[in-house]
Amino acid sequence: MRLSDNLLKLLASDIEPKISIIMPIYPQTPQVEVNLITYKNLLKEVKKDLEKYPRREWNKAVEQLESLVLDRKLWNETKSALLIFANNEMIEICEMEHLVAAKSHVGNTFLIQDLLLPEERVHQADYLIDLSRDRIQVYNVRTLKKANLAGLHTHFDDYYDDFDVSANLNSRSVGEVIFYHGYRAKSEQQQKNQVIYYRYLDKELRNLHLEYGYEFLIAGLPEVVDAFLKLYAKRKYLNGVIHQSIINLSHAELKQRVSEYYAFERIADI
C-alpha cells in the first residue's frame, strides 16, 4: 500500500500517547459481529492503558475511537485486516489484505510492523518483461512463470517480418554466413529495427495499461533498458526497472531477484 500524507504526518507526530489497534476482519455475514466484539475488547484495553495519562491528553482520541463502533460499513466491508492509529490530534484507519493478530498498544510509539509487511509496502507490477533489442520475454509477477499477452508480438520478426524497403539494404547467405550490402550497414539497420519494435511495444503496453490497468516491471541489459527508457521513461505503465537481464535465471533465482528489487523499493519508501 502507499502511505497517505495524513498517515505519514500522524506517524511522525510528537503528540502522545500514541494509540494502535490492530485486528483481523472476518467478512462473512455470520462473523460480522465478531469484528465489532473484537474491536470493543481492544478499545477497552486501550482505555485501561490510558488511565496513567492525564485525561486531557487522550479524551479526543477516545471519542473518535468510540464513534467507529457505529460505522457498520467499516465492520462489513473492510479487507482482511484493520490498522487504526490515533492520538489526541488525529486518527487514521488502514485496510490491509494480509492476516494479522489482534493487539493494542498505548505509548510513545505506534505499532507499525503490520503496516510495513513486504507484500503490501510496494505496489507490484502485473507482468515482468525481459527486454532485448528485438524481442521480449513476458513473466507473470505473481507466479514468475512465462506468460502470453494476447496480441502482443514478442519478436520483431513477428511484427515486422521483412527489412524496411527504404533501408536500401540487401542480404544473401552462403552456408550459415549472411552477407549484408547496400547503403546502410547492418548495425544501422538493427538500430532502426530496434526503434520500430520499441515504438510498437510502447503502443501495445499503453493499450494494455489503459484497457486492463496492467503495469510492467522492465528488465534487461543496462544498454538495452536505457535505450528503451530514453524514449519512454515517463510512461504510466512502467512500474519499475531492473538493469539486468533475467532471461538465464532459474525460477528460484528470478524469485530472489524480484524480491530484492521490491525490498529495495520498500526501504526507499520507508
XYZ file of N, CA and C in Angstrom:
810
model
N 0.830 -1.175 0.000
C 0.000 0.000 0.000
C 0.880 1.246 0.000
N 0.326 2.371 -0.447
C 1.015 3.648 -0.394
C 0.571 4.381 0.871
N 1.536 4.905 1.617
C 1.204 5.626 2.829
C 0.717 7.021 2.464
N -0.475 7.385 2.954
C -1.025 8.695 2.660
C -0.259 9.760 3.419
N -0.393 11.005 2.966
C 0.288 12.116 3.636
C -0.210 12.264 5.071
N -1.524 12.077 5.272
C -2.075 12.206 6.620
C -1.523 11.134 7.556
N -1.391 9.923 7.027
C -0.862 8.843 7.860
C 0.602 9.111 8.205
N 1.375 9.551 7.232
C 2.776 9.875 7.488
C 2.900 10.992 8.528
N 2.002 11.968 8.435
C 2.011 13.065 9.404
C 1.721 12.550 10.804
N 0.740 11.638 10.901
C 0.386 11.078 12.211
C 1.531 10.245 12.772
N 2.123 9.400 11.940
C 3.203 8.530 12.412
C 4.423 9.338 12.869
N 4.600 10.526 12.301
C 5.739 11.360 12.657
C 5.426 12.347 13.784
N 4.176 12.340 14.237
C 3.751 13.306 15.257
C 4.437 13.051 16.604
N 4.668 14.124 17.338
C 5.269 14.026 18.671
C 4.213 13.945 19.780
N 2.957 14.064 19.393
C 1.887 14.084 20.400
C 1.653 12.688 20.965
N 1.703 12.581 22.279
C 1.479 11.311 22.978
C 0.311 11.480 23.944
N -0.304 10.341 24.315
C 0.046 8.954 23.970
C -0.379 8.601 22.546
N 0.331 7.638 22.005
C 0.030 7.139 20.662
C -0.699 5.804 20.795
N -1.813 5.691 20.113
C -2.701 4.527 20.260
C -2.704 3.704 18.976
N -2.520 2.401 19.104
C -2.571 1.482 17.962
C -3.555 0.360 18.274
N -4.440 0.101 17.317
C -5.346 -1.041 17.423
C -5.229 -1.837 16.134
N -4.789 -3.071 16.245
C -4.591 -3.961 15.088
C -5.527 -5.155 15.242
N -6.273 -5.478 14.187
C -7.200 -6.605 14.330
C -7.553 -7.229 12.989
N -7.807 -8.539 12.992
C -8.259 -9.206 11.768
C -9.729 -8.882 11.526
N -10.139 -8.991 10.273
C -11.528 -8.742 9.908
C -12.093 -9.978 9.218
N -13.277 -10.398 9.656
C -13.969 -11.532 9.045
C -15.153 -11.009 8.248
N -15.088 -11.096 6.913
C -16.140 -10.507 6.088
C -17.423 -11.336 5.997
N -17.345 -12.621 6.365
C -18.526 -13.460 6.247
C -19.635 -12.955 7.167
N -20.853 -12.973 6.669
C -22.004 -12.426 7.398
C -22.147 -12.951 8.824
N -22.033 -14.260 9.066
C -22.219 -14.739 10.444
C -21.166 -14.212 11.415
N -20.033 -13.735 10.876
C -18.932 -13.343 11.754
C -18.744 -11.834 11.862
N -19.633 -11.064 11.225
C -19.502 -9.616 11.258
C -19.527 -9.094 12.693
N -20.403 -9.654 13.516
C -20.485 -9.213 14.911
C -19.208 -9.526 15.680
N -18.503 -10.567 15.255
C -17.232 -10.907 15.908
C -16.241 -9.758 15.753
N -16.252 -9.115 14.577
C -15.356 -7.983 14.347
C -15.602 -6.878 15.367
N -16.845 -6.561 15.561
C -17.200 -5.485 16.481
C -16.855 -5.845 17.926
N -17.105 -7.083 18.303
C -16.772 -7.532 19.661
C -15.269 -7.447 19.897
N -14.486 -7.879 18.884
C -13.026 -7.809 18.999
C -12.575 -6.368 19.180
N -13.159 -5.476 18.398
C -12.778 -4.062 18.489
C -13.125 -3.488 19.863
N -14.305 -3.786 20.354
C -14.715 -3.264 21.661
C -13.779 -3.755 22.772
N -13.360 -5.008 22.683
C -12.440 -5.555 23.688
C -11.077 -4.870 23.627
N -10.588 -4.641 22.401
C -9.305 -3.961 22.248
C -9.393 -2.508 22.724
N -10.511 -1.867 22.438
C -10.708 -0.490 22.880
C -10.758 -0.411 24.409
N -11.332 -1.424 25.016
C -11.383 -1.485 26.480
C -9.959 -1.573 27.050
N -9.105 -2.363 26.410
C -7.709 -2.464 26.848
C -6.998 -1.119 26.693
N -7.293 -0.436 25.591
C -6.678 0.870 25.347
C -7.070 1.857 26.447
N -8.350 1.898 26.779
C -8.823 2.833 27.808
C -8.148 2.556 29.147
N -7.960 1.283 29.454
C -7.298 0.927 30.706
C -5.860 1.424 30.724
N -5.167 1.261 29.586
C -3.770 1.702 29.499
C -3.657 3.230 29.524
N -4.719 3.924 29.109
C -4.692 5.386 29.070
C -4.866 6.019 30.442
N -5.255 5.247 31.427
C -5.536 5.791 32.761
C -4.312 6.434 33.404
N -3.124 6.018 32.947
C -1.904 6.591 33.546
C -1.546 7.950 32.946
N -2.308 8.390 31.928
C -2.088 9.695 31.312
C -3.205 10.656 31.727
N -2.923 11.944 31.795
C -3.989 12.916 32.068
C -5.090 12.810 31.011
N -6.315 12.920 31.434
C -7.451 12.742 30.533
C -7.408 13.712 29.343
N -6.949 14.931 29.583
C -6.928 15.933 28.508
C -6.019 15.523 27.355
N -5.106 14.554 27.604
C -4.165 14.136 26.568
C -4.716 13.045 25.655
N -5.879 12.485 26.010
C -6.408 11.393 25.180
C -7.920 11.419 24.984
N -8.640 12.356 25.586
C -10.102 12.322 25.517
C -10.650 12.447 24.094
N -10.025 13.308 23.268
C -10.483 13.463 21.881
C -10.238 12.187 21.071
N -9.100 11.558 21.327
C -8.774 10.324 20.610
C -9.789 9.231 20.936
N -10.131 9.092 22.203
C -11.085 8.056 22.611
C -12.464 8.331 22.032
N -12.861 9.590 21.958
C -14.155 9.937 21.355
C -14.220 9.462 19.908
N -13.131 9.678 19.172
C -13.108 9.250 17.770
C -13.104 7.724 17.656
N -12.367 7.066 18.538
C -12.319 5.605 18.519
C -13.676 5.012 18.875
N -14.376 5.615 19.820
C -15.699 5.119 20.202
C -16.716 5.324 19.078
N -16.567 6.391 18.310
C -17.506 6.663 17.221
C -17.432 5.612 16.118
N -16.303 4.903 16.026
C -16.152 3.880 14.986
C -17.086 2.692 15.212
N -17.536 2.498 16.431
C -18.449 1.396 16.740
C -19.717 1.482 15.882
N -20.122 2.699 15.530
C -21.353 2.910 14.762
C -21.147 2.829 13.248
N -19.915 2.663 12.827
C -19.614 2.622 11.389
C -19.773 1.190 10.867
N -20.979 0.845 10.453
C -21.258 -0.529 10.014
C -20.466 -0.896 8.757
N -20.257 0.066 7.888
C -19.511 -0.216 6.661
C -18.092 -0.667 6.986
N -17.521 -0.069 8.016
C -16.153 -0.418 8.404
C -16.055 -1.882 8.799
N -17.043 -2.380 9.509
C -17.007 -3.762 10.004
C -17.530 -4.759 8.976
N -18.258 -4.288 7.988
C -18.843 -5.201 6.988
C -18.038 -5.305 5.704
N -17.291 -4.256 5.335
C -16.695 -4.211 4.001
C -15.173 -4.067 3.994
N -14.553 -4.064 5.155
C -13.095 -3.961 5.212
C -12.455 -5.229 4.655
N -11.180 -5.129 4.277
C -10.461 -6.278 3.718
C -10.123 -7.276 4.823
N -8.926 -7.808 4.846
C -8.576 -8.861 5.807
C -8.146 -8.343 7.168
N -7.744 -7.072 7.220
C -7.225 -6.545 8.488
C -7.497 -5.056 8.592
N -7.556 -4.596 9.843
C -7.805 -3.192 10.127
C -6.708 -2.689 11.065
N -6.039 -1.613 10.662
C -4.999 -0.996 11.485
C -5.444 0.422 11.794
N -5.602 0.727 13.076
C -6.085 2.040 13.497
C -5.015 2.717 14.348
N -4.624 3.930 13.933
C -3.627 4.708 14.665
C -4.263 6.034 15.060
N -4.050 6.437 16.310
C -4.678 7.667 16.779
C -3.858 8.326 17.874
N -3.976 9.645 17.953
C -3.551 10.400 19.127
C -4.598 11.494 19.326
N -4.359 12.424 20.220
C -5.383 13.416 20.526
C -5.567 14.445 19.417
N -4.743 14.344 18.373
C -4.807 15.297 17.268
C -5.557 14.737 16.056
N -5.349 13.450 15.757
C -5.958 12.877 14.555
C -6.032 11.352 14.649
N -6.747 10.769 13.694
C -6.896 9.318 13.630
C -6.783 8.885 12.175
N -6.138 7.755 11.935
C -6.006 7.206 10.583
C -6.348 5.722 10.618
N -7.103 5.273 9.612
C -7.534 3.881 9.516
C -6.966 3.271 8.236
N -6.307 2.125 8.346
C -5.708 1.447 7.191
C -6.344 0.069 7.022
N -6.770 -0.231 5.799
C -7.284 -1.557 5.479
C -6.173 -2.343 4.785
N -5.919 -3.547 5.248
C -4.841 -4.356 4.711
C -5.384 -5.683 4.173
N -4.557 -6.372 3.382
C -5.001 -7.617 2.766
C -4.292 -8.847 3.329
N -3.496 -8.681 4.368
C -2.826 -9.837 4.950
C -3.378 -10.107 6.348
N -3.090 -11.299 6.865
C -3.587 -11.688 8.176
C -2.762 -11.033 9.280
N -3.450 -10.643 10.342
C -2.782 -10.053 11.497
C -3.359 -10.655 12.765
N -2.636 -10.497 13.859
C -3.137 -10.917 15.173
C -3.730 -9.700 15.870
N -4.792 -9.922 16.632
C -5.439 -8.821 17.345
C -4.541 -8.331 18.471
N -4.331 -7.022 18.530
C -3.498 -6.453 19.593
C -3.734 -4.952 19.675
N -3.394 -4.384 20.830
C -3.487 -2.940 21.008
C -2.233 -2.461 21.724
N -1.975 -1.158 21.610
C -0.778 -0.609 22.263
C -0.985 0.867 22.539
N -0.557 1.307 23.706
C -0.585 2.720 24.081
C 0.812 3.082 24.579
N 1.381 4.150 24.036
C 2.726 4.526 24.462
C 3.275 5.667 23.646
N 4.605 5.723 23.523
C 5.235 6.817 22.778
C 5.592 6.430 21.347
N 5.132 5.245 20.908
C 5.330 4.795 19.522
C 4.058 4.124 19.024
N 3.945 4.010 17.711
C 2.854 3.266 17.098
C 3.344 1.862 16.729
N 2.431 0.902 16.686
C 2.758 -0.446 16.213
C 2.653 -0.440 14.685
N 3.789 -0.386 14.001
C 3.740 -0.267 12.540
C 4.237 -1.513 11.812
N 4.566 -2.596 12.558
C 5.095 -3.786 11.890
C 4.138 -4.286 10.804
N 2.864 -4.370 11.139
C 1.891 -4.904 10.185
C 1.643 -3.955 9.023
N 1.987 -2.703 9.215
C 1.832 -1.723 8.142
C 2.902 -1.897 7.076
N 4.045 -2.438 7.478
C 5.198 -2.496 6.591
C 5.526 -3.901 6.103
N 4.553 -4.802 6.114
C 4.809 -6.142 5.612
C 5.209 -6.078 4.147
N 6.183 -6.886 3.724
C 6.734 -6.793 2.368
C 5.703 -6.845 1.261
N 4.744 -7.768 1.353
C 3.837 -7.934 0.235
C 2.888 -6.769 0.055
N 2.848 -5.839 1.048
C 1.903 -4.748 0.929
C 2.580 -3.375 0.865
N 3.871 -3.305 1.144
C 4.508 -1.995 1.195
C 4.625 -1.359 -0.184
N 4.803 -2.184 -1.200
C 5.024 -1.653 -2.532
C 4.003 -2.235 -3.505
N 3.444 -1.375 -4.310
C 2.506 -1.821 -5.335
C 3.294 -2.505 -6.451
N 3.112 -3.798 -6.604
C 3.916 -4.551 -7.567
C 3.288 -4.555 -8.954
N 4.144 -4.811 -9.930
C 3.691 -4.886 -11.315
C 2.862 -6.150 -11.543
N 2.144 -6.161 -12.660
C 1.393 -7.358 -13.049
C 2.281 -8.303 -13.852
N 3.142 -7.713 -14.693
C 3.996 -8.531 -15.552
C 5.425 -7.996 -15.553
N 6.359 -8.922 -15.679
C 7.780 -8.607 -15.823
C 8.169 -8.856 -17.273
N 8.813 -7.883 -17.876
C 9.239 -8.013 -19.269
C 10.757 -7.949 -19.344
N 11.356 -9.039 -19.829
C 12.788 -9.032 -20.084
C 12.978 -8.549 -21.520
N 13.642 -7.421 -21.660
C 13.718 -6.714 -22.925
C 15.084 -6.894 -23.576
N 15.066 -7.225 -24.871
C 16.309 -7.219 -25.647
C 16.097 -6.322 -26.856
N 17.029 -6.309 -27.769
C 16.934 -5.369 -28.881
C 15.780 -5.668 -29.829
N 15.446 -6.938 -29.980
C 14.429 -7.273 -30.984
C 13.381 -8.260 -30.488
N 13.328 -8.486 -29.155
C 12.346 -9.437 -28.628
C 12.153 -9.219 -27.135
N 11.126 -9.845 -26.600
C 10.876 -9.778 -25.163
C 10.456 -11.148 -24.648
N 10.644 -11.350 -23.355
C 10.072 -12.491 -22.638
C 9.153 -11.907 -21.567
N 7.956 -12.454 -21.450
C 6.972 -11.932 -20.505
C 6.760 -12.941 -19.376
N 6.749 -12.455 -18.136
C 6.530 -13.301 -16.958
C 5.406 -12.710 -16.110
N 4.606 -13.582 -15.534
C 3.613 -13.162 -14.557
C 4.349 -12.878 -13.245
N 4.208 -11.700 -12.683
C 4.979 -11.333 -11.489
C 4.575 -12.172 -10.283
N 3.312 -12.577 -10.193
C 2.873 -13.372 -9.042
C 3.484 -14.769 -9.052
N 3.481 -15.402 -10.228
C 3.978 -16.783 -10.315
C 5.412 -16.847 -10.840
N 5.852 -15.775 -11.512
C 7.159 -15.710 -12.173
C 7.322 -16.822 -13.203
N 6.208 -17.203 -13.790
C 6.220 -18.139 -14.908
C 5.981 -17.361 -16.201
N 6.488 -17.897 -17.308
C 6.319 -17.216 -18.590
C 4.836 -17.080 -18.919
N 4.497 -15.950 -19.499
C 3.095 -15.663 -19.794
C 2.967 -15.143 -21.216
N 1.771 -15.270 -21.756
C 1.465 -14.726 -23.074
C 0.398 -13.653 -22.928
N 0.637 -12.507 -23.540
C -0.361 -11.452 -23.572
C -0.956 -11.428 -24.973
N -2.227 -11.691 -25.064
C -2.894 -11.832 -26.359
C -2.622 -10.638 -27.261
N -2.173 -10.946 -28.481
C -1.960 -9.905 -29.478
C -0.616 -9.212 -29.405
N 0.179 -9.524 -28.370
C 1.474 -8.861 -28.230
C 2.564 -9.672 -28.926
N 3.189 -9.102 -29.950
C 4.276 -9.771 -30.668
C 5.547 -9.695 -29.829
N 6.111 -10.847 -29.520
C 7.296 -10.872 -28.653
C 8.607 -10.872 -29.434
N 8.533 -10.941 -30.770
C 9.726 -10.872 -31.610
C 9.513 -9.807 -32.679
N 10.574 -9.104 -33.024
C 10.486 -8.120 -34.092
C 10.014 -8.774 -35.382
N 10.509 -9.962 -35.679
C 10.163 -10.636 -36.928
C 8.677 -10.951 -37.013
N 8.038 -11.185 -35.829
C 6.597 -11.461 -35.847
C 5.801 -10.216 -36.216
N 6.322 -9.077 -35.772
C 5.611 -7.822 -36.020
C 5.933 -7.243 -37.386
N 7.184 -7.394 -37.798
C 7.677 -6.717 -39.000
C 8.606 -7.691 -39.693
N 8.050 -8.575 -40.520
C 8.770 -9.762 -40.963
C 9.689 -9.552 -42.168
N 10.000 -8.324 -42.496
C 10.951 -8.089 -43.583
C 11.677 -6.784 -43.300
N 12.806 -6.583 -43.907
C 13.513 -5.328 -43.735
C 12.701 -4.184 -44.321
N 12.952 -3.013 -43.805
C 12.324 -1.802 -44.302
C 12.730 -1.607 -45.763
N 11.731 -1.454 -46.624
C 12.048 -1.323 -48.051
C 12.851 -0.067 -48.339
N 12.797 0.918 -47.415
C 13.538 2.156 -47.639
C 14.971 2.071 -47.127
N 15.321 0.878 -46.608
C 16.637 0.757 -45.978
C 17.763 0.642 -46.992
N 17.460 0.346 -48.280
C 18.486 0.134 -49.287
C 19.495 -0.913 -48.834
N 18.968 -1.948 -48.164
C 19.833 -2.983 -47.631
C 19.385 -4.320 -48.193
N 20.319 -5.080 -48.735
C 20.030 -6.411 -49.246
C 20.881 -7.418 -48.507
N 20.522 -8.685 -48.585
C 21.331 -9.704 -47.926
C 21.341 -10.963 -48.777
N 22.380 -11.737 -48.621
C 22.442 -13.042 -49.262
C 23.194 -13.969 -48.321
N 22.900 -15.231 -48.368
C 23.531 -16.164 -47.447
C 24.380 -17.168 -48.204
N 25.512 -17.518 -47.591
C 26.394 -18.560 -48.104
C 26.629 -19.513 -46.949
N 25.998 -20.668 -46.988
C 26.056 -21.572 -45.853
C 25.331 -20.934 -44.678
N 26.037 -20.806 -43.562
C 25.434 -20.198 -42.379
C 25.832 -18.730 -42.240
N 26.544 -18.210 -43.216
C 27.007 -16.823 -43.140
C 26.086 -15.936 -43.958
N 25.655 -14.808 -43.362
C 24.804 -13.843 -44.058
C 25.633 -12.606 -44.367
N 25.613 -12.194 -45.646
C 26.328 -11.001 -46.063
C 25.339 -9.880 -46.294
N 25.613 -8.690 -45.717
C 24.772 -7.521 -45.891
C 25.501 -6.540 -46.809
N 24.749 -5.887 -47.699
C 25.377 -4.893 -48.547
C 24.334 -3.856 -48.918
N 24.788 -2.706 -49.286
C 23.877 -1.617 -49.626
C 24.341 -0.337 -48.968
N 23.428 0.646 -48.900
C 23.801 1.943 -48.379
C 23.823 1.992 -46.857
N 23.115 1.080 -46.216
C 23.030 1.108 -44.752
C 23.710 -0.117 -44.174
N 24.591 0.065 -43.190
C 25.297 -1.051 -42.564
C 24.350 -1.868 -41.713
N 24.769 -3.097 -41.392
C 23.929 -3.988 -40.587
C 23.577 -3.371 -39.250
N 24.568 -2.770 -38.560
C 24.313 -2.192 -37.246
C 23.295 -1.058 -37.318
N 23.351 -0.276 -38.409
C 22.382 0.806 -38.580
C 20.977 0.258 -38.759
N 20.868 -0.814 -39.547
C 19.554 -1.413 -39.780
C 19.010 -2.023 -38.493
N 19.886 -2.691 -37.715
C 19.442 -3.269 -36.448
C 18.934 -2.188 -35.498
N 19.629 -1.050 -35.489
C 19.203 0.050 -34.628
C 17.849 0.593 -35.084
N 17.663 0.667 -36.388
C 16.382 1.131 -36.925
C 15.274 0.150 -36.572
N 15.567 -1.144 -36.704
C 14.587 -2.164 -36.341
C 14.217 -2.069 -34.861
N 15.238 -1.814 -34.039
C 15.017 -1.707 -32.596
C 14.052 -0.572 -32.296
N 14.261 0.575 -32.897
C 13.387 1.732 -32.663
C 11.965 1.417 -33.107
N 11.830 0.749 -34.258
C 10.500 0.384 -34.755
C 9.793 -0.551 -33.783
N 10.523 -1.556 -33.298
C 9.918 -2.531 -32.388
C 9.561 -1.880 -31.053
N 10.445 -1.038 -30.544
C 10.163 -0.366 -29.270
C 8.962 0.563 -29.393
N 8.818 1.197 -30.551
C 7.650 2.056 -30.776
C 6.369 1.215 -30.743
N 6.423 0.062 -31.386
C 5.269 -0.852 -31.359
C 5.005 -1.339 -29.936
N 6.064 -1.723 -29.231
C 5.924 -2.252 -27.881
C 5.318 -1.195 -26.948
N 5.780 0.028 -27.065
C 5.243 1.117 -26.253
C 3.744 1.293 -26.494
N 3.342 1.249 -27.739
C 1.921 1.413 -28.067
C 1.081 0.292 -27.453
N 1.557 -0.945 -27.552
C 0.808 -2.078 -27.016
C 0.741 -2.052 -25.492
N 1.829 -1.700 -24.830
C 1.839 -1.642 -23.369
C 0.931 -0.530 -22.862
N 0.902 0.582 -23.581
C -0.017 1.666 -23.211
C -1.463 1.210 -23.328
N -1.762 0.474 -24.393
C -3.137 -0.019 -24.586
C -3.530 -1.006 -23.498
N -2.601 -1.893 -23.124
C -2.883 -2.867 -22.063
C -3.085 -2.165 -20.721
N -2.331 -1.096 -20.507
C -2.492 -0.334 -19.265
C -3.840 0.376 -19.237
N -4.222 0.971 -20.350
C -5.492 1.699 -20.418
C -6.687 0.763 -20.323
N -6.595 -0.406 -20.970
C -7.735 -1.322 -21.014
C -7.866 -2.169 -19.756
N -6.744 -2.657 -19.230
C -6.796 -3.589 -18.093
C -6.104 -3.063 -16.827
N -5.438 -1.934 -16.918
C -4.712 -1.405 -15.768
C -3.388 -2.095 -15.501
N -2.900 -2.898 -16.458
C -1.655 -3.626 -16.258
C -0.479 -2.663 -16.089
N 0.433 -3.045 -15.188
C 1.690 -2.328 -15.026
C 2.831 -3.319 -15.232
N 3.982 -2.803 -15.694
C 5.064 -3.674 -16.121
C 6.383 -3.299 -15.450
N 7.073 -4.335 -15.005
C 8.438 -4.205 -14.498
C 9.361 -4.587 -15.650
N 10.223 -3.672 -16.058
C 11.094 -3.895 -17.209
C 12.484 -4.319 -16.746
N 12.998 -5.397 -17.336
C 14.355 -5.856 -17.038
C 15.120 -5.992 -18.354
N 16.441 -6.075 -18.253
C 17.256 -6.241 -19.449
C 18.648 -5.687 -19.227
N 19.547 -5.961 -20.141
C 20.900 -5.424 -20.047
C 20.835 -3.897 -19.987
N 21.701 -3.273 -19.194
C 21.617 -1.821 -18.987
C 21.527 -1.012 -20.271
N 22.350 -1.352 -21.280
C 22.336 -0.561 -22.510
C 21.018 -0.723 -23.273
N 20.390 -1.902 -23.145
C 19.115 -2.151 -23.815
C 17.991 -1.399 -23.103
N 17.944 -1.542 -21.782
C 16.911 -0.866 -20.999
C 17.027 0.651 -21.156
N 18.256 1.168 -21.130
C 18.456 2.611 -21.255
C 17.991 3.123 -22.616
N 18.170 2.304 -23.656
C 17.721 2.700 -24.990
C 16.198 2.835 -25.028
N 15.521 1.932 -24.339
C 14.058 1.985 -24.282
C 13.603 3.170 -23.423
N 14.234 3.343 -22.256
C 13.834 4.410 -21.341
C 14.127 5.795 -21.915
N 15.117 5.894 -22.774
C 15.429 7.171 -23.406
C 14.228 7.688 -24.183
N 13.418 6.753 -24.675
C 12.237 7.108 -25.456
C 10.962 7.154 -24.619
N 10.855 6.228 -23.621
C 9.562 6.037 -22.966
C 9.649 5.974 -21.437
N 10.555 6.711 -20.843
C 10.787 6.608 -19.395
C 9.601 7.070 -18.553
N 8.752 7.947 -19.083
C 7.697 8.557 -18.274
C 6.328 7.903 -18.477
N 6.300 6.723 -19.063
C 5.028 6.071 -19.307
C 4.400 5.575 -18.002
N 3.079 5.694 -17.899
C 2.374 5.284 -16.683
C 2.364 3.773 -16.488
N 2.572 3.010 -17.542
C 2.568 1.557 -17.405
C 3.854 1.033 -16.767
N 4.881 1.879 -16.641
C 6.156 1.449 -16.049
C 6.049 1.405 -14.529
N 6.183 0.210 -13.961
C 6.149 0.042 -12.513
C 7.547 0.092 -11.907
N 8.551 -0.251 -12.698
C 9.916 -0.248 -12.200
C 10.874 -0.802 -13.238
N 12.167 -0.741 -12.925
C 13.202 -1.159 -13.879
C 14.284 -1.948 -13.150
N 14.651 -3.084 -13.714
C 15.794 -3.867 -13.235
C 16.852 -3.825 -14.327
N 17.976 -3.204 -14.050
C 19.030 -3.072 -15.062
C 19.877 -4.346 -15.107
N 19.240 -5.426 -15.451
C 19.924 -6.717 -15.558
C 19.014 -7.659 -16.333
N 19.577 -8.426 -17.243
C 18.783 -9.429 -17.945
C 18.496 -10.593 -17.000
N 17.272 -11.070 -17.016
C 16.895 -12.175 -16.125
C 16.592 -13.448 -16.919
N 16.900 -13.414 -18.206
C 16.474 -14.492 -19.085
C 17.137 -15.826 -18.766
N 18.346 -15.807 -18.203
C 19.058 -17.053 -17.902
C 18.949 -17.467 -16.435
N 18.134 -16.767 -15.660
C 17.984 -17.100 -14.250
C 17.026 -18.274 -14.061
N 17.300 -19.096 -13.065
C 16.362 -20.160 -12.713
C 15.147 -19.519 -12.045
N 14.089 -20.316 -11.851
C 12.888 -19.781 -11.211
C 13.207 -19.258 -9.815
N 14.020 -20.000 -9.074
C 14.377 -19.584 -7.718
C 15.207 -18.302 -7.745
N 16.144 -18.214 -8.700
C 16.978 -17.011 -8.810
C 16.151 -15.802 -9.228
N 15.186 -16.042 -10.127
C 14.318 -14.965 -10.573
C 13.458 -14.458 -9.415
N 12.928 -15.381 -8.631
C 12.117 -15.009 -7.471
C 12.932 -14.161 -6.499
N 14.177 -14.557 -6.260
C 15.041 -13.810 -5.351
C 15.361 -12.422 -5.906
N 15.590 -12.362 -7.225
C 15.942 -11.067 -7.849
C 14.780 -10.084 -7.758
N 13.577 -10.552 -8.029
C 12.405 -9.674 -7.948
C 12.147 -9.254 -6.500
N 12.313 -10.198 -5.570
C 12.132 -9.880 -4.146
C 13.129 -8.828 -3.692
N 14.372 -8.958 -4.153
C 15.409 -7.979 -3.789
C 15.062 -6.599 -4.342
N 14.527 -6.584 -5.558
C 14.162 -5.294 -6.159
C 13.086 -4.605 -5.336
N 12.025 -5.342 -5.013
C 10.935 -4.711 -4.270
C 11.323 -4.435 -2.823
N 12.251 -5.216 -2.278
C 12.753 -4.929 -0.931
C 13.460 -3.570 -0.926
N 14.230 -3.307 -1.968
C 14.910 -2.011 -2.083
C 13.889 -0.885 -2.204
N 12.821 -1.119 -2.984
C 11.788 -0.112 -3.138
C 11.083 0.163 -1.815
N 10.869 -0.890 -1.026
C 10.216 -0.698 0.279
C 11.063 0.180 1.182
N 12.368 -0.095 1.190
C 13.277 0.702 2.025
C 13.274 2.159 1.563
N 13.269 2.363 0.256
C 13.242 3.726 -0.283
C 11.976 4.445 0.143
N 10.835 3.768 0.090
C 9.564 4.368 0.513
C 9.581 4.709 2.000
N 10.072 3.766 2.807
C 10.104 3.988 4.254
C 10.986 5.174 4.588
